[in-house]
């Protein structure tokens, strides 16, 4: 039997969350929304990512961070672990990149075959 699962995250900034989703080349909607699950069950969400299965991956702000709400048993086109790993990587990348650029660093990056990102920082003297 399918049901919604709530995953607590450390994602706190909506702007960087949206950048991470865009980096993953996924479309999203934002507002006072309802994430769809199996048999038309719905959960409140601030951001939703529709999936090909007809169910949504939702993000609901809990006052401090965004919880991920989804009926993962009904989402057969997105692997939960891969999705969460990639989302967390892209979120952290965008937070770090923005912080370093604001501090005056120049950033070059490389992504290896395993998907790890190597950043090289420099600052003009």
PDB file of C-alpha atoms in Angstrom:
ATOM      1  CA  UNK A   1       0.000   0.000   0.000  1.00  0.00           C
ATOM      2  CA  UNK A   2       1.383   3.369  -0.985  1.00  0.00           C
ATOM      3  CA  UNK A   3       1.709   6.292   1.395  1.00  0.00           C
ATOM      4  CA  UNK A   4       3.443   9.639   1.652  1.00  0.00           C
ATOM      5  CA  UNK A   5       6.861   9.663   3.263  1.00  0.00           C
ATOM      6  CA  UNK A   6       8.331  12.785   4.859  1.00  0.00           C
ATOM      7  CA  UNK A   7      12.111  13.108   4.661  1.00  0.00           C
ATOM      8  CA  UNK A   8      13.713  15.741   6.859  1.00  0.00           C
ATOM      9  CA  UNK A   9      16.456  17.668   5.098  1.00  0.00           C
ATOM     10  CA  UNK A  10      19.022  20.331   5.891  1.00  0.00           C
ATOM     11  CA  UNK A  11      17.842  22.402   2.916  1.00  0.00           C
ATOM     12  CA  UNK A  12      16.885  25.791   4.334  1.00  0.00           C
ATOM     13  CA  UNK A  13      17.129  28.292   1.471  1.00  0.00           C
ATOM     14  CA  UNK A  14      14.377  28.294  -1.152  1.00  0.00           C
ATOM     15  CA  UNK A  15      16.499  30.097  -3.762  1.00  0.00           C
ATOM     16  CA  UNK A  16      19.259  27.475  -3.589  1.00  0.00           C
ATOM     17  CA  UNK A  17      16.674  24.666  -3.528  1.00  0.00           C
ATOM     18  CA  UNK A  18      15.196  25.990  -6.783  1.00  0.00           C
ATOM     19  CA  UNK A  19      18.696  26.307  -8.300  1.00  0.00           C
ATOM     20  CA  UNK A  20      19.440  22.690  -7.334  1.00  0.00           C
ATOM     21  CA  UNK A  21      16.204  21.486  -8.952  1.00  0.00           C
ATOM     22  CA  UNK A  22      16.999  23.487 -12.098  1.00  0.00           C
ATOM     23  CA  UNK A  23      20.544  22.048 -12.151  1.00  0.00           C
ATOM     24  CA  UNK A  24      18.914  18.608 -12.242  1.00  0.00           C
ATOM     25  CA  UNK A  25      16.988  19.768 -15.330  1.00  0.00           C
ATOM     26  CA  UNK A  26      13.656  19.214 -13.592  1.00  0.00           C
ATOM     27  CA  UNK A  27      10.632  21.474 -13.848  1.00  0.00           C
ATOM     28  CA  UNK A  28       8.939  22.668 -10.686  1.00  0.00           C
ATOM     29  CA  UNK A  29       5.998  24.749  -9.541  1.00  0.00           C
ATOM     30  CA  UNK A  30       5.844  26.871  -6.415  1.00  0.00           C
ATOM     31  CA  UNK A  31       3.100  28.367  -4.281  1.00  0.00           C
ATOM     32  CA  UNK A  32       0.524  26.949  -1.891  1.00  0.00           C
ATOM     33  CA  UNK A  33       0.281  23.577  -3.599  1.00  0.00           C
ATOM     34  CA  UNK A  34      -0.674  19.956  -2.992  1.00  0.00           C
ATOM     35  CA  UNK A  35       1.711  17.158  -3.941  1.00  0.00           C
ATOM     36  CA  UNK A  36      -0.188  14.289  -5.550  1.00  0.00           C
ATOM     37  CA  UNK A  37       0.250  10.688  -4.496  1.00  0.00           C
ATOM     38  CA  UNK A  38      -1.385   7.353  -5.183  1.00  0.00           C
ATOM     39  CA  UNK A  39      -5.200   7.263  -5.445  1.00  0.00           C
ATOM     40  CA  UNK A  40      -5.433  11.063  -5.454  1.00  0.00           C
ATOM     41  CA  UNK A  41      -3.980  11.434  -1.962  1.00  0.00           C
ATOM     42  CA  UNK A  42      -2.432  14.868  -1.473  1.00  0.00           C
ATOM     43  CA  UNK A  43       0.022  16.576   0.884  1.00  0.00           C
ATOM     44  CA  UNK A  44       0.627  20.303   1.322  1.00  0.00           C
ATOM     45  CA  UNK A  45       3.774  21.565  -0.393  1.00  0.00           C
ATOM     46  CA  UNK A  46       5.483  24.864  -1.226  1.00  0.00           C
ATOM     47  CA  UNK A  47       7.300  23.457  -4.267  1.00  0.00           C
ATOM     48  CA  UNK A  48       6.365  20.418  -6.340  1.00  0.00           C
ATOM     49  CA  UNK A  49       8.175  18.480  -9.038  1.00  0.00           C
ATOM     50  CA  UNK A  50       5.750  16.529 -11.230  1.00  0.00           C
ATOM     51  CA  UNK A  51       6.947  13.065 -12.278  1.00  0.00           C
ATOM     52  CA  UNK A  52       6.025  10.905 -15.260  1.00  0.00           C
ATOM     53  CA  UNK A  53       4.202   8.521 -12.924  1.00  0.00           C
ATOM     54  CA  UNK A  54       1.611  11.222 -12.173  1.00  0.00           C
ATOM     55  CA  UNK A  55       2.734  11.604  -8.562  1.00  0.00           C
ATOM     56  CA  UNK A  56       4.706  14.597  -7.295  1.00  0.00           C
ATOM     57  CA  UNK A  57       7.814  15.160  -5.227  1.00  0.00           C
ATOM     58  CA  UNK A  58       6.957  17.967  -2.831  1.00  0.00           C
ATOM     59  CA  UNK A  59       8.936  20.299  -0.601  1.00  0.00           C
ATOM     60  CA  UNK A  60       7.227  21.751   2.470  1.00  0.00           C
ATOM     61  CA  UNK A  61       8.874  24.424   4.621  1.00  0.00           C
ATOM     62  CA  UNK A  62       8.643  23.498   8.313  1.00  0.00           C
ATOM     63  CA  UNK A  63       9.798  26.862   9.660  1.00  0.00           C
ATOM     64  CA  UNK A  64      13.505  26.022   9.469  1.00  0.00           C
ATOM     65  CA  UNK A  65      14.131  23.613   6.600  1.00  0.00           C
ATOM     66  CA  UNK A  66      12.294  21.948   3.742  1.00  0.00           C
ATOM     67  CA  UNK A  67      10.854  18.471   4.282  1.00  0.00           C
ATOM     68  CA  UNK A  68      10.579  16.297   1.180  1.00  0.00           C
ATOM     69  CA  UNK A  69       7.122  14.720   0.868  1.00  0.00           C
ATOM     70  CA  UNK A  70       6.404  12.068  -1.728  1.00  0.00           C
ATOM     71  CA  UNK A  71       4.672   8.758  -2.291  1.00  0.00           C
ATOM     72  CA  UNK A  72       7.916   7.040  -3.310  1.00  0.00           C
ATOM     73  CA  UNK A  73       6.213   3.657  -3.764  1.00  0.00           C
ATOM     74  CA  UNK A  74       4.131   5.175  -6.574  1.00  0.00           C
ATOM     75  CA  UNK A  75       6.977   7.091  -8.227  1.00  0.00           C
ATOM     76  CA  UNK A  76       8.575   4.512 -10.499  1.00  0.00           C
ATOM     77  CA  UNK A  77      10.582   6.846 -12.746  1.00  0.00           C
ATOM     78  CA  UNK A  78      12.708   8.485 -10.009  1.00  0.00           C
ATOM     79  CA  UNK A  79      14.945   6.610  -7.572  1.00  0.00           C
ATOM     80  CA  UNK A  80      14.610   8.153  -4.098  1.00  0.00           C
ATOM     81  CA  UNK A  81      18.250   7.704  -3.049  1.00  0.00           C
ATOM     82  CA  UNK A  82      19.688   8.960  -6.331  1.00  0.00           C
ATOM     83  CA  UNK A  83      17.302  11.925  -6.315  1.00  0.00           C
ATOM     84  CA  UNK A  84      18.124  12.915  -2.729  1.00  0.00           C
ATOM     85  CA  UNK A  85      21.888  12.447  -3.217  1.00  0.00           C
ATOM     86  CA  UNK A  86      21.894  14.584  -6.369  1.00  0.00           C
ATOM     87  CA  UNK A  87      19.614  17.233  -4.841  1.00  0.00           C
ATOM     88  CA  UNK A  88      21.804  17.541  -1.737  1.00  0.00           C
ATOM     89  CA  UNK A  89      24.972  17.727  -3.863  1.00  0.00           C
ATOM     90  CA  UNK A  90      23.556  20.456  -6.119  1.00  0.00           C
ATOM     91  CA  UNK A  91      22.160  22.403  -3.152  1.00  0.00           C
ATOM     92  CA  UNK A  92      25.498  22.326  -1.307  1.00  0.00           C
ATOM     93  CA  UNK A  93      27.359  23.231  -4.496  1.00  0.00           C
ATOM     94  CA  UNK A  94      25.189  26.312  -5.087  1.00  0.00           C
ATOM     95  CA  UNK A  95      25.449  27.479  -1.459  1.00  0.00           C
ATOM     96  CA  UNK A  96      29.254  27.100  -1.451  1.00  0.00           C
ATOM     97  CA  UNK A  97      29.678  28.698  -4.875  1.00  0.00           C
ATOM     98  CA  UNK A  98      27.537  31.716  -3.994  1.00  0.00           C
ATOM     99  CA  UNK A  99      29.271  32.214  -0.643  1.00  0.00           C
ATOM    100  CA  UNK A 100      32.759  32.051  -2.173  1.00  0.00           C
ATOM    101  CA  UNK A 101      31.928  34.361  -5.079  1.00  0.00           C
ATOM    102  CA  UNK A 102      30.507  36.894  -2.587  1.00  0.00           C
ATOM    103  CA  UNK A 103      33.821  36.713  -0.720  1.00  0.00           C
ATOM    104  CA  UNK A 104      35.727  37.598  -3.889  1.00  0.00           C
ATOM    105  CA  UNK A 105      37.029  34.198  -4.934  1.00  0.00           C
ATOM    106  CA  UNK A 106      37.315  33.081  -8.540  1.00  0.00           C
ATOM    107  CA  UNK A 107      36.055  29.567  -8.995  1.00  0.00           C
ATOM    108  CA  UNK A 108      36.926  26.906 -11.536  1.00  0.00           C
ATOM    109  CA  UNK A 109      35.409  23.486 -11.352  1.00  0.00           C
ATOM    110  CA  UNK A 110      35.664  20.024 -12.820  1.00  0.00           C
ATOM    111  CA  UNK A 111      33.286  17.102 -12.565  1.00  0.00           C
ATOM    112  CA  UNK A 112      34.811  13.632 -12.659  1.00  0.00           C
ATOM    113  CA  UNK A 113      33.234  10.487 -14.103  1.00  0.00           C
ATOM    114  CA  UNK A 114      31.863   9.482 -10.687  1.00  0.00           C
ATOM    115  CA  UNK A 115      29.965  12.781 -10.471  1.00  0.00           C
ATOM    116  CA  UNK A 116      32.169  14.404  -7.825  1.00  0.00           C
ATOM    117  CA  UNK A 117      32.844  18.106  -8.276  1.00  0.00           C
ATOM    118  CA  UNK A 118      36.343  19.474  -7.676  1.00  0.00           C
ATOM    119  CA  UNK A 119      36.477  23.228  -7.073  1.00  0.00           C
ATOM    120  CA  UNK A 120      39.623  25.303  -7.374  1.00  0.00           C
ATOM    121  CA  UNK A 121      39.589  28.711  -5.727  1.00  0.00           C
ATOM    122  CA  UNK A 122      41.783  31.691  -6.383  1.00  0.00           C
ATOM    123  CA  UNK A 123      41.720  35.316  -5.389  1.00  0.00           C
ATOM    124  CA  UNK A 124      43.287  38.188  -7.236  1.00  0.00           C
ATOM    125  CA  UNK A 125      45.949  39.948  -5.191  1.00  0.00           C
TER     126      UNK A 125
END
